[in-house]
Short mmCIF file of C-alpha atoms and ligand atoms in Angstrom, two decimals:
data_model
loop_
_atom_site.label_atom_id
_atom_site.label_comp_id
_atom_site.label_asym_id
_atom_site.label_seq_id
_atom_site.Cartn_x
_atom_site.Cartn_y
_atom_site.Cartn_z
CA MET A 27 0.00 0.00 0.00
CA SER A 28 2.77 2.35 0.92
CA SER A 29 4.62 1.68 -2.33
CA THR A 30 3.38 4.18 -4.88
CA SER A 31 3.99 1.81 -7.80
CA TYR A 32 1.34 -0.64 -6.63
CA GLN A 33 -1.98 -0.46 -8.41
CA HIS A 34 -4.93 -2.52 -7.27
CA PRO A 35 -6.28 -4.66 -10.13
CA LEU A 36 -9.92 -3.54 -9.75
CA PRO A 37 -10.53 -0.65 -12.14
CA GLU A 38 -13.74 0.58 -10.53
CA VAL A 39 -16.33 -0.48 -7.99
CA LEU A 40 -19.91 0.75 -7.68
CA ILE A 41 -21.62 0.85 -4.29
CA ALA A 42 -25.43 0.99 -4.28
CA GLY A 43 -26.61 2.90 -1.19
CA ALA A 44 -24.96 5.55 0.99
CA GLY A 45 -26.30 4.13 4.26
CA LEU A 46 -24.01 3.19 7.11
CA GLY A 47 -22.63 0.09 5.38
CA GLY A 48 -22.10 1.83 2.03
CA LEU A 49 -20.25 4.74 3.62
CA LEU A 50 -17.85 2.54 5.62
CA MET A 51 -17.26 0.47 2.47
CA ALA A 52 -16.29 3.66 0.63
CA ILE A 53 -13.80 4.57 3.36
CA LEU A 54 -12.14 1.13 3.19
CA LEU A 55 -12.02 0.99 -0.64
CA ASP A 56 -10.25 4.33 -0.52
CA LYS A 57 -7.69 2.92 1.96
CA ILE A 58 -7.05 -0.03 -0.39
CA GLY A 59 -6.73 2.30 -3.38
CA ILE A 60 -9.73 0.97 -5.32
CA PRO A 61 -11.60 3.68 -7.26
CA TYR A 62 -15.32 3.73 -6.45
CA ARG A 63 -18.56 5.66 -6.77
CA ILE A 64 -21.72 5.46 -4.66
CA LEU A 65 -25.20 5.54 -6.20
CA GLU A 66 -27.72 6.78 -3.61
CA ARG A 67 -31.45 6.93 -4.20
CA ALA A 68 -32.17 9.84 -1.87
CA SER A 69 -31.73 13.48 -2.88
CA GLN A 70 -29.47 13.93 0.16
CA VAL A 71 -27.81 11.55 2.59
CA LYS A 72 -30.70 11.57 5.03
CA ALA A 73 -30.50 12.48 8.69
CA LEU A 74 -33.25 10.05 9.60
CA GLY A 75 -33.53 7.46 12.32
CA ALA A 76 -33.09 7.38 16.06
CA VAL A 77 -31.21 5.26 18.55
CA MET A 78 -28.60 2.70 17.50
CA SER A 79 -26.00 0.71 19.33
CA LEU A 80 -22.39 -0.30 18.66
CA GLY A 81 -20.05 -2.21 20.90
CA PRO A 82 -16.90 -4.33 21.28
CA HIS A 83 -17.62 -6.39 18.16
CA ILE A 84 -16.81 -3.46 15.89
CA MET A 85 -15.12 -0.76 17.99
CA PRO A 86 -11.56 -1.96 17.24
CA VAL A 87 -12.23 -1.00 13.61
CA PHE A 88 -13.25 2.52 14.65
CA GLU A 89 -10.03 2.67 16.63
CA GLN A 90 -8.01 1.55 13.58
CA LEU A 91 -9.62 4.28 11.50
CA GLY A 92 -8.99 6.94 14.15
CA ILE A 93 -12.72 7.67 14.62
CA LEU A 94 -13.40 5.89 17.92
CA ASP A 95 -13.18 9.16 19.85
CA ASP A 96 -15.62 10.77 17.43
CA LEU A 97 -18.03 7.90 18.06
CA LEU A 98 -17.64 8.10 21.83
CA LYS A 99 -18.27 11.86 21.70
CA ILE A 100 -21.77 11.35 20.25
CA SER A 101 -22.52 8.38 22.52
CA ILE A 102 -23.69 7.41 25.95
CA LYS A 103 -22.57 4.11 27.44
CA CYS A 104 -25.26 1.58 28.17
CA THR A 105 -24.66 -1.77 29.80
CA SER A 106 -28.15 -2.89 30.70
CA MET A 107 -31.69 -2.82 29.36
CA ASN A 108 -34.59 -2.78 31.77
CA LEU A 109 -38.01 -4.22 31.18
CA LEU A 110 -41.04 -2.76 32.95
CA ASP A 111 -44.72 -3.58 32.96
CA GLU A 112 -47.42 -1.05 32.22
CA SER A 113 -47.50 0.14 35.82
CA LEU A 114 -43.70 0.67 35.57
CA LYS A 115 -42.99 -2.25 37.85
CA PRO A 116 -39.57 -3.75 36.94
CA MET A 117 -39.74 -7.18 35.30
CA GLY A 118 -36.00 -7.64 35.03
CA SER A 119 -32.88 -6.51 33.19
CA ILE A 120 -30.58 -7.73 30.49
CA LYS A 121 -27.03 -6.98 31.56
CA MET A 122 -23.88 -6.63 29.50
CA ASP A 123 -21.69 -5.35 32.30
CA GLY A 124 -18.85 -7.83 31.72
CA GLN A 125 -18.03 -6.50 28.25
CA LYS A 126 -15.36 -4.03 29.24
CA ASP A 127 -13.34 -6.62 31.20
CA MET A 128 -13.64 -9.17 28.44
CA THR A 129 -12.87 -6.94 25.46
CA GLY A 130 -11.74 -3.50 26.62
CA TYR A 131 -14.77 -1.85 25.01
CA GLU A 132 -18.31 -1.08 26.18
CA SER A 133 -21.57 -0.92 24.28
CA VAL A 134 -22.82 2.58 23.55
CA LEU A 135 -25.98 4.22 22.26
CA PHE A 136 -26.17 7.15 19.86
CA ILE A 137 -28.41 8.64 17.20
CA ARG A 138 -28.11 7.32 13.63
CA PRO A 139 -27.82 10.74 11.91
CA GLU A 140 -24.81 11.60 14.08
CA LEU A 141 -22.91 8.44 13.11
CA THR A 142 -23.85 9.08 9.47
CA GLN A 143 -22.20 12.50 9.79
CA ILE A 144 -18.94 11.00 11.10
CA LEU A 145 -18.69 8.55 8.20
CA LEU A 146 -19.87 11.07 5.64
CA SER A 147 -17.14 13.52 6.65
CA LYS A 148 -14.55 10.93 5.51
CA VAL A 149 -16.05 10.43 2.04
CA PRO A 150 -15.49 13.09 -0.66
CA THR A 151 -18.85 14.55 -1.76
CA SER A 152 -17.92 14.04 -5.41
CA LYS A 153 -17.95 10.26 -4.90
CA ILE A 154 -21.64 10.15 -3.94
CA LEU A 155 -24.11 10.47 -6.82
CA LEU A 156 -27.51 11.46 -5.42
CA ASN A 157 -30.98 10.83 -6.90
CA LYS A 158 -29.65 7.58 -8.35
CA GLN A 159 -32.17 4.86 -7.62
CA VAL A 160 -30.78 1.56 -8.83
CA VAL A 161 -33.49 -0.40 -10.63
CA THR A 162 -31.85 -3.31 -12.44
CA ILE A 163 -28.42 -4.80 -12.85
CA GLU A 164 -26.90 -6.87 -15.65
CA ASP A 165 -23.83 -9.03 -15.40
CA HIS A 166 -21.61 -9.37 -18.49
CA PRO A 167 -19.13 -12.02 -17.43
CA GLU A 168 -17.39 -12.24 -20.82
CA GLU A 169 -16.65 -8.51 -20.70
CA GLU A 170 -15.67 -8.60 -17.01
CA ARG A 171 -18.14 -5.89 -16.05
CA VAL A 172 -21.55 -5.29 -14.51
CA THR A 173 -24.02 -2.64 -15.66
CA VAL A 174 -26.34 -0.80 -13.28
CA HIS A 175 -29.49 0.94 -14.56
CA CYS A 176 -31.06 3.77 -12.55
CA ALA A 177 -34.63 5.07 -12.44
CA ASP A 178 -33.63 8.33 -14.19
CA GLY A 179 -32.54 6.38 -17.29
CA SER A 180 -28.81 6.65 -16.59
CA SER A 181 -26.55 3.62 -16.38
CA TYR A 182 -23.13 2.91 -14.93
CA GLN A 183 -20.55 0.21 -15.42
CA ALA A 184 -17.96 -1.25 -13.12
CA ALA A 185 -15.82 -4.32 -12.53
CA LEU A 186 -17.75 -5.04 -9.33
CA LEU A 187 -21.00 -3.99 -7.68
CA ILE A 188 -21.59 -3.87 -3.93
CA GLY A 189 -25.29 -3.87 -2.97
CA ALA A 190 -25.48 -1.83 0.24
CA ASP A 191 -29.02 -0.66 -0.49
CA GLY A 192 -30.74 -1.91 2.64
CA THR A 193 -33.76 -4.08 3.48
CA TYR A 194 -35.59 -3.72 0.17
CA SER A 195 -32.37 -3.85 -1.88
CA SER A 196 -32.98 -3.41 -5.60
CA VAL A 197 -29.60 -4.98 -6.27
CA ARG A 198 -30.75 -8.12 -4.44
CA GLN A 199 -34.15 -8.16 -6.16
CA SER A 200 -32.64 -7.77 -9.62
CA LEU A 201 -29.92 -10.34 -8.96
CA TYR A 202 -32.42 -12.84 -7.54
CA LYS A 203 -34.78 -12.41 -10.49
CA THR A 204 -32.03 -13.40 -12.90
CA LEU A 205 -30.91 -16.30 -10.73
CA ASP A 206 -34.49 -17.51 -10.32
CA GLU A 207 -35.03 -17.48 -14.09
CA LYS A 208 -31.93 -19.64 -14.45
CA GLY A 209 -33.13 -21.97 -11.68
CA LEU A 210 -30.16 -20.96 -9.50
CA LEU A 211 -32.01 -19.34 -6.58
CA PRO A 212 -32.50 -21.44 -3.42
CA LYS A 213 -36.19 -21.78 -2.48
CA GLU A 214 -35.62 -19.95 0.83
CA ASP A 215 -34.55 -16.84 -1.08
CA THR A 216 -37.75 -16.72 -3.13
CA LYS A 217 -39.76 -16.04 0.04
CA GLU A 218 -40.67 -12.58 1.28
CA LEU A 219 -39.29 -10.97 4.42
CA GLU A 220 -41.08 -12.17 7.53
CA VAL A 221 -43.77 -10.39 9.46
CA GLY A 222 -42.56 -7.97 12.08
CA PHE A 223 -44.02 -4.84 13.60
CA ALA A 224 -44.61 -1.17 12.92
CA CYS A 225 -42.35 1.20 14.74
CA ILE A 226 -42.15 4.94 15.34
CA VAL A 227 -38.91 6.41 16.64
CA GLY A 228 -37.81 9.90 17.53
CA THR A 229 -35.28 12.02 19.39
CA THR A 230 -36.25 15.04 21.46
CA GLY A 231 -34.53 18.40 21.55
CA PRO A 232 -32.60 19.22 24.77
CA MET A 233 -34.82 18.89 27.87
CA ASP A 234 -34.65 20.16 31.44
CA PRO A 235 -32.41 17.98 33.67
CA GLU A 236 -34.12 19.43 36.76
CA LYS A 237 -37.41 18.02 35.53
CA PHE A 238 -35.81 14.79 34.28
CA PRO A 239 -32.89 14.02 36.64
CA VAL A 240 -31.86 10.88 34.66
CA LEU A 241 -30.48 13.31 32.08
CA LYS A 242 -27.70 14.13 34.54
CA ASP A 243 -26.34 10.55 34.44
CA ASP A 244 -23.40 9.72 32.19
CA TYR A 245 -24.88 6.35 31.26
CA GLY A 246 -28.07 5.41 29.46
CA HIS A 247 -31.24 4.25 31.22
CA PHE A 248 -32.70 2.06 28.52
CA ASP A 249 -36.22 1.35 29.80
CA SER A 250 -38.68 -0.66 27.77
CA ILE A 251 -42.32 -1.13 28.71
CA ILE A 252 -44.45 -4.08 27.71
CA GLY A 253 -48.13 -3.28 27.77
CA GLY A 254 -51.49 -4.25 26.41
CA VAL A 255 -51.84 -6.95 23.83
CA ARG A 256 -49.69 -5.58 21.03
CA HIS A 257 -47.97 -2.47 22.29
CA ASN A 258 -44.51 -1.90 23.64
CA TRP A 259 -42.59 1.34 23.96
CA GLY A 260 -39.65 2.87 25.71
CA ALA A 261 -37.18 5.68 26.04
CA CYS A 262 -33.55 6.29 26.88
CA ASN A 263 -31.55 9.36 27.85
CA ILE A 264 -28.75 10.17 25.41
CA ASN A 265 -26.17 12.94 24.96
CA ASN A 266 -27.02 16.67 25.09
CA ASN A 267 -29.88 16.26 27.59
CA ARG A 268 -32.08 14.51 25.08
CA PHE A 269 -34.31 11.45 25.10
CA THR A 270 -34.58 8.99 22.27
CA TRP A 271 -37.77 6.96 22.16
CA GLY A 272 -39.57 4.25 20.26
CA MET A 273 -43.01 2.67 20.03
CA ASN A 274 -43.83 -0.69 18.54
CA LEU A 275 -47.11 -2.12 17.36
CA GLN A 276 -47.18 -5.84 16.70
CA PHE A 277 -49.35 -7.51 14.12
CA THR A 278 -51.70 -10.24 15.10
CA THR A 279 -52.51 -11.51 11.62
CA GLU A 280 -50.54 -11.93 8.42
CA ALA A 281 -53.18 -9.96 6.46
CA GLU A 282 -52.88 -6.99 8.79
CA ALA A 283 -49.09 -7.10 8.49
CA LYS A 284 -49.25 -7.23 4.69
CA LYS A 285 -51.47 -4.18 4.52
CA GLU A 286 -49.16 -2.26 6.83
CA ARG A 287 -46.06 -3.41 4.96
CA PHE A 288 -47.46 -2.16 1.71
CA ALA A 289 -48.05 1.30 3.16
CA ASN A 290 -44.79 1.66 5.10
CA ALA A 291 -42.00 -0.14 3.37
CA GLU A 292 -39.40 2.55 4.03
CA TRP A 293 -38.12 4.86 6.73
CA GLY A 294 -39.68 8.29 6.66
CA PRO A 295 -42.29 10.62 8.05
CA GLU A 296 -45.67 9.20 7.10
CA ALA A 297 -49.24 10.31 7.12
CA SER A 298 -50.13 7.26 9.20
CA THR A 299 -47.62 8.26 11.89
CA ALA A 300 -50.04 10.53 13.73
CA GLU A 301 -52.66 7.80 13.87
CA MET A 302 -50.31 5.24 15.37
CA LEU A 303 -48.75 7.79 17.74
CA LYS A 304 -52.17 8.47 19.25
CA GLU A 305 -52.29 4.97 20.63
CA PHE A 306 -49.21 5.68 22.76
CA LEU A 307 -49.40 9.31 23.85
CA ASP A 308 -51.22 8.73 27.14
CA ARG A 309 -49.11 5.79 28.18
CA PRO A 310 -46.55 6.23 30.92
CA CYS A 311 -43.03 7.38 30.11
CA PRO A 312 -40.48 5.56 32.30
CA PHE A 313 -39.08 8.83 33.71
CA SER A 314 -40.26 11.44 36.23
CA GLY A 315 -43.89 10.37 36.19
CA ALA A 316 -44.26 11.77 32.68
CA LYS A 317 -46.41 10.49 29.83
CA MET A 318 -45.00 9.52 26.44
CA ARG A 319 -46.80 12.65 25.17
CA ASP A 320 -44.33 14.83 27.08
CA ILE A 321 -41.31 13.56 25.22
CA VAL A 322 -43.07 13.17 21.86
CA GLU A 323 -44.14 16.81 22.03
CA ALA A 324 -40.53 17.81 22.75
CA THR A 325 -39.45 16.12 19.51
CA PRO A 326 -38.99 18.12 16.28
CA PRO A 327 -41.41 16.56 13.73
CA GLU A 328 -38.61 15.95 11.21
CA LEU A 329 -36.88 13.75 13.81
CA ILE A 330 -39.85 11.39 14.03
CA SER A 331 -39.88 8.47 11.62
CA LYS A 332 -42.05 5.46 11.11
CA VAL A 333 -40.83 2.17 9.75
CA TYR A 334 -42.02 -1.36 9.33
CA HIS A 335 -39.61 -3.92 10.80
CA GLU A 336 -39.33 -7.23 9.07
CA HIS A 337 -36.66 -9.85 9.28
CA LYS A 338 -34.91 -12.36 7.08
CA LEU A 339 -31.56 -13.99 6.59
CA TYR A 340 -30.83 -14.57 2.90
CA GLU A 341 -28.79 -17.52 1.67
CA THR A 342 -27.44 -15.97 -1.53
CA TRP A 343 -25.01 -13.11 -0.91
CA TYR A 344 -23.16 -12.93 -4.24
CA HIS A 345 -23.15 -14.03 -7.84
CA GLY A 346 -20.92 -13.06 -10.75
CA ARG A 347 -19.60 -9.56 -10.07
CA THR A 348 -22.28 -8.57 -7.56
CA VAL A 349 -22.09 -8.91 -3.78
CA LEU A 350 -24.52 -7.91 -1.00
CA ILE A 351 -23.71 -6.45 2.42
CA GLY A 352 -25.69 -5.35 5.49
CA ASP A 353 -29.48 -5.28 5.60
CA ALA A 354 -29.57 -6.23 1.91
CA CYS A 355 -28.57 -9.80 2.86
CA HIS A 356 -29.47 -10.07 6.57
CA LYS A 357 -32.23 -7.98 8.03
CA LEU A 358 -32.17 -8.42 11.82
CA LEU A 359 -34.84 -7.23 14.23
CA PRO A 360 -33.64 -4.15 16.12
CA ALA A 361 -34.11 -5.55 19.65
CA SER A 362 -30.58 -6.94 19.85
CA GLY A 363 -29.05 -3.69 18.56
CA MET A 364 -26.72 -5.62 16.24
CA GLY A 365 -27.90 -4.49 12.77
CA ALA A 366 -25.27 -1.84 12.20
CA THR A 367 -22.51 -3.94 13.79
CA ASN A 368 -23.20 -6.78 11.40
CA ALA A 369 -23.32 -4.47 8.38
CA PHE A 370 -19.92 -3.06 9.41
CA GLN A 371 -18.46 -6.52 10.00
CA ASP A 372 -19.51 -7.47 6.45
CA VAL A 373 -17.69 -4.39 5.16
CA VAL A 374 -14.50 -5.17 7.08
CA VAL A 375 -14.34 -8.81 5.99
CA LEU A 376 -15.24 -8.02 2.36
CA ALA A 377 -12.55 -5.31 2.24
CA ASN A 378 -9.98 -7.78 3.61
CA CYS A 379 -10.92 -10.22 0.85
CA LEU A 380 -10.78 -7.58 -1.91
CA PHE A 381 -7.44 -6.24 -0.69
CA ASP A 382 -5.69 -9.43 -1.78
CA LEU A 383 -7.23 -9.76 -5.27
CA GLU A 384 -4.55 -10.72 -7.77
CA ASP A 385 -6.50 -9.68 -10.84
CA ALA A 386 -10.00 -8.66 -11.89
CA SER A 387 -10.90 -12.01 -13.47
CA SER A 388 -14.25 -13.61 -12.63
CA LYS A 389 -12.39 -16.50 -11.04
CA SER A 390 -10.49 -14.29 -8.58
CA ILE A 391 -13.55 -12.23 -7.76
CA THR A 392 -15.64 -15.33 -7.09
CA ALA A 393 -12.90 -16.66 -4.79
CA ALA A 394 -12.88 -13.37 -2.86
CA PHE A 395 -16.69 -13.39 -2.51
CA GLN A 396 -16.61 -17.03 -1.41
CA SER A 397 -14.10 -16.22 1.29
CA TYR A 398 -16.24 -13.26 2.45
CA TYR A 399 -19.33 -15.44 2.62
CA SER A 400 -17.62 -18.26 4.45
CA GLN A 401 -16.25 -15.87 7.07
CA ARG A 402 -19.55 -14.05 7.58
CA TYR A 403 -22.58 -16.28 6.96
CA GLU A 404 -22.56 -18.29 10.22
CA LYS A 405 -21.80 -15.14 12.23
CA ALA A 406 -24.72 -13.34 10.63
CA ARG A 407 -26.91 -16.36 11.33
CA THR A 408 -25.94 -16.32 15.00
CA ALA A 409 -26.74 -12.60 15.15
CA TYR A 410 -30.03 -13.14 13.31
CA ASN A 411 -31.08 -15.88 15.72
CA ALA A 412 -30.11 -13.70 18.67
CA SER A 413 -32.18 -10.81 17.29
CA LEU A 414 -35.26 -13.04 17.11
CA LEU A 415 -34.75 -14.23 20.69
CA MET A 416 -34.12 -10.70 22.00
CA SER A 417 -37.21 -9.48 20.21
CA LYS A 418 -39.30 -12.12 22.01
CA ILE A 419 -37.80 -11.16 25.36
CA MET A 420 -38.02 -7.39 24.89
CA ALA A 421 -41.34 -7.14 23.09
CA GLY A 422 -42.99 -10.51 22.49
CA GLN A 423 -46.69 -10.77 23.25
CA THR A 424 -47.59 -14.37 22.51
CA TRP A 425 -48.00 -16.92 25.26
CA SER A 426 -44.69 -18.58 24.41
CA ASP A 427 -42.88 -15.21 24.21
CA ARG A 428 -44.08 -14.39 27.71
CA LEU A 429 -42.86 -17.73 28.95
CA ILE A 430 -39.42 -17.26 27.38
CA ARG A 431 -39.24 -13.78 28.92
CA THR A 432 -40.18 -15.03 32.37
CA ILE A 433 -37.56 -17.75 32.25
CA PHE A 434 -34.89 -15.46 30.85
CA LEU A 435 -35.45 -12.67 33.35
CA ASN A 436 -36.16 -14.71 36.46
CA TYR A 437 -34.44 -18.04 36.28
CA LEU A 438 -31.27 -17.40 34.30
CA PRO A 439 -28.59 -16.42 36.77
CA HIS A 440 -26.31 -13.49 36.00
CA TRP A 441 -23.39 -15.83 35.33
CA VAL A 442 -25.30 -17.56 32.52
CA GLN A 443 -25.83 -14.22 30.80
CA GLN A 444 -22.11 -13.51 31.31
CA ALA A 445 -21.16 -16.88 29.86
CA GLU A 446 -23.22 -16.05 26.77
CA LEU A 447 -21.35 -12.75 26.40
CA GLN A 448 -18.05 -14.57 26.87
CA LYS A 449 -18.84 -16.97 24.02
CA THR A 450 -19.11 -14.21 21.45
CA ALA A 451 -16.61 -11.75 22.96
CA GLY A 452 -13.76 -12.97 20.74
CA TYR A 453 -15.52 -12.04 17.51
CA ARG A 454 -14.03 -8.59 16.88
CA PRO A 455 -12.87 -8.67 13.25
CA GLN A 456 -10.41 -5.99 12.20
CA ILE A 457 -9.09 -4.48 8.99
CA MET A 458 -6.15 -6.77 8.29
CA PHE A 459 -4.32 -4.35 6.01
CA LEU A 460 -4.06 -1.54 8.56
CA PRO A 461 -2.14 -1.48 11.85
CA LEU A 462 -4.24 -3.47 14.32
CA ALA A 463 -5.83 -1.98 17.40
CA PRO A 464 -4.08 -3.26 20.54
CA THR A 465 -5.63 -6.32 22.15
CA ARG A 466 -7.52 -5.38 25.28
CA GLY A 467 -9.54 -7.38 27.75
CA THR A 468 -9.35 -10.94 29.00
CA VAL A 469 -10.85 -12.61 25.90
CA ALA A 470 -8.42 -12.69 22.96
CA PRO A 471 -9.81 -11.78 19.52
CA ASP A 472 -10.60 -14.78 17.27
CA PRO A 473 -7.88 -15.42 14.68
CA GLN A 474 -8.49 -13.96 11.21
CA PRO A 475 -6.99 -14.82 7.81
CA LYS A 476 -3.97 -12.59 7.17
CA CYS A 477 -3.79 -10.25 4.19
CA GLY A 478 -0.91 -11.63 2.09
CA ARG A 479 0.11 -8.40 0.39
CA TYR A 480 0.31 -6.38 3.61
CA VAL A 481 3.49 -5.94 5.59
CA PRO A 482 2.64 -4.78 9.10
CA PRO A 483 4.69 -1.89 10.49
CA PRO A 484 7.43 -2.77 13.00
CA LEU A 485 6.25 -2.72 16.60
CA VAL A 486 7.22 0.45 18.38
CA ALA A 487 7.74 0.29 22.12
CA PRO A 488 5.34 2.65 23.90
CA SER A 489 7.13 5.81 25.06
C1 FAD B 515 -33.28 6.44 6.98
C2 FAD B 515 -32.92 5.26 7.84
C3 FAD B 515 -33.10 5.35 9.22
C4 FAD B 515 -32.75 4.29 10.05
N1 FAD B 515 -32.92 4.42 11.41
C5 FAD B 515 -32.56 3.42 12.24
C6 FAD B 515 -32.72 3.53 13.66
O1 FAD B 515 -33.21 4.52 14.17
N2 FAD B 515 -32.33 2.49 14.45
C7 FAD B 515 -31.80 1.35 13.90
O2 FAD B 515 -31.43 0.43 14.64
N3 FAD B 515 -31.67 1.21 12.56
C8 FAD B 515 -32.03 2.20 11.71
N4 FAD B 515 -31.89 2.06 10.34
C9 FAD B 515 -31.35 0.80 9.82
C10 FAD B 515 -29.84 0.74 9.97
O3 FAD B 515 -29.25 1.85 9.34
C11 FAD B 515 -29.39 -0.54 9.32
O4 FAD B 515 -30.02 -1.62 9.97
C12 FAD B 515 -27.91 -0.82 9.47
O5 FAD B 515 -27.17 0.32 9.69
C13 FAD B 515 -27.37 -1.52 8.23
O6 FAD B 515 -27.10 -0.55 7.27
P1 FAD B 515 -27.12 -0.76 5.72
O7 FAD B 515 -26.02 0.08 5.18
O8 FAD B 515 -27.14 -2.20 5.35
O9 FAD B 515 -28.53 -0.19 5.26
P2 FAD B 515 -29.17 1.25 5.43
O10 FAD B 515 -28.52 2.02 6.52
O11 FAD B 515 -30.63 1.02 5.46
O12 FAD B 515 -28.79 2.01 4.07
C14 FAD B 515 -29.32 1.70 2.80
C15 FAD B 515 -29.09 2.90 1.87
O13 FAD B 515 -29.41 2.52 0.53
C16 FAD B 515 -30.24 3.51 -0.06
N5 FAD B 515 -31.05 2.83 -1.08
C17 FAD B 515 -32.12 2.02 -0.89
N6 FAD B 515 -32.57 1.55 -2.07
C18 FAD B 515 -31.76 2.08 -3.03
C19 FAD B 515 -31.71 1.94 -4.45
N7 FAD B 515 -32.59 1.20 -5.13
N8 FAD B 515 -30.74 2.60 -5.13
C20 FAD B 515 -29.82 3.37 -4.47
N9 FAD B 515 -29.83 3.53 -3.13
C21 FAD B 515 -30.79 2.88 -2.41
C22 FAD B 515 -31.02 4.08 1.10
O14 FAD B 515 -31.53 5.37 0.81
C23 FAD B 515 -29.97 4.10 2.21
O15 FAD B 515 -29.20 5.26 2.17
C24 FAD B 515 -32.23 3.09 9.48
C25 FAD B 515 -32.06 2.99 8.09
C26 FAD B 515 -32.39 4.07 7.26
C27 FAD B 515 -32.18 3.95 5.77
C1 NAG B 516 -30.21 -20.52 14.14
O1 NAG B 516 -31.52 -21.03 14.30
C2 NAG B 516 -31.84 -22.08 13.38
C3 NAG B 516 -33.31 -22.37 13.49
O2 NAG B 516 -33.74 -22.43 14.80
C4 NAG B 516 -30.94 -23.28 13.71
O3 NAG B 516 -31.22 -24.36 12.82
C5 NAG B 516 -29.49 -22.87 13.53
O4 NAG B 516 -28.62 -23.92 13.92
C6 NAG B 516 -29.15 -21.61 14.36
N1 NAG B 516 -27.84 -21.18 13.94
C7 NAG B 516 -26.96 -20.56 14.72
C8 NAG B 516 -25.62 -20.27 14.13
O5 NAG B 516 -27.22 -20.20 15.85
#
């Protein structure tokens, strides 16, 4: 990398989607020296969304890139999630307090638009083409290129296409259509995303810490309330004296879910938001005897968004010169707070695999994609399974969900929860072609394939 004569064999890469995954991908391609452009559907990189979580499983990468401090500046640490019933009586907590000892890093909460800003500031504006909604893709293996067609009639070509275009990925849909016609798509991948729930999230402006004393704490009180038959909601204090909040409405029938899905496929302010909000406004807020109305009314309307949460783990992540990352290939439920982490882990592992490409032939590219898939699929599956379980515990309303919750909160001793954390603590993949972040904590990071072309810098004794 340091030698100026080296030129990476990939002439150009296209990234579909300037979400969190797409932006980190851009940053890593730039480090490798692979030219790229991003095609983003929106007219601007949107400041939408509310609370998200990142933790030890990705923070070493932020440290490698020199942006860990930026992340911590916008964050509040949070090592437990509390469940309450409708009368605010505690039902139990999910604790992650061993993380720092095991890994050297703690889980934090922050607001999506603020992380977007950090990543966006590292990507030259000229690299992001806005108003470019990818519609179809065509692979031309004999010419070693892929063509991307956009809704405005324009098209782009590249040696490789990375689909980072989220849950309803057009890259995935177009790729799968072609594969299905050729009889190459596994049956699982022909099925739709699975039923989830409707969700409204928001972040208040600064509020009065005298009225809400939890705002004075330097850690997050993540309180989630389970109420009624299909409602759950919650709030958490975050930086700058603000609250971030969310409300979920579960579907009882498939037909109801389908109707809702049709109306709310994407993130954004919606006409139906007000209607759903009404169902929650008079319910108790976990803090200072307030109602949810009090924090909703302190929220700027443009910071409220409604989304429909579905879930699915896809089997097919690549074909030809196209590869999927993030929500485009594994849409987790948000309860486990691992969606962004898994998207970023995809990016890191894919970048490691692309770094070592010897040439731009289909054979080499397929081998790189295969390696990416084999390093990531089982990990994503573990995270997907965990997100389903956490969703049952945090929000589930069926008889069996309640049973699982009761067992989890009341009969699983603290050390069992710790042992679970311990099992996954080693999975902290890093960028193998940059100086590694120092190993911290009692659990060593899992070994990773080395990047052959990279010569690590000599170790310097700390001064
Ligand atoms: C606006 C928004 C708000 C969100 N808010 C939250 C939140 O509050 N909490 C939470 O846990 N998760 C939230 N998420 C989801 C979270 O960002 C993802 O789960 C996770 O970060 C994985 O990121 P990703 O890069 O795979 O996908 P995303 O972050 O969803 O990014 C996908 C990007 O692709 C673009 N795109 C979509 N279709 C096309 C197309 N056809 N052509 C070109 N571009 C396209 C989208 O505009 C978006 O910029 C939000 C996602 C979005 C898009
Ligand atoms: C995930 O859950 C499925 C279905 O319950 C199970 O077959 C699979 O082994 C699990 N995989 C992992 C990695 O946890």
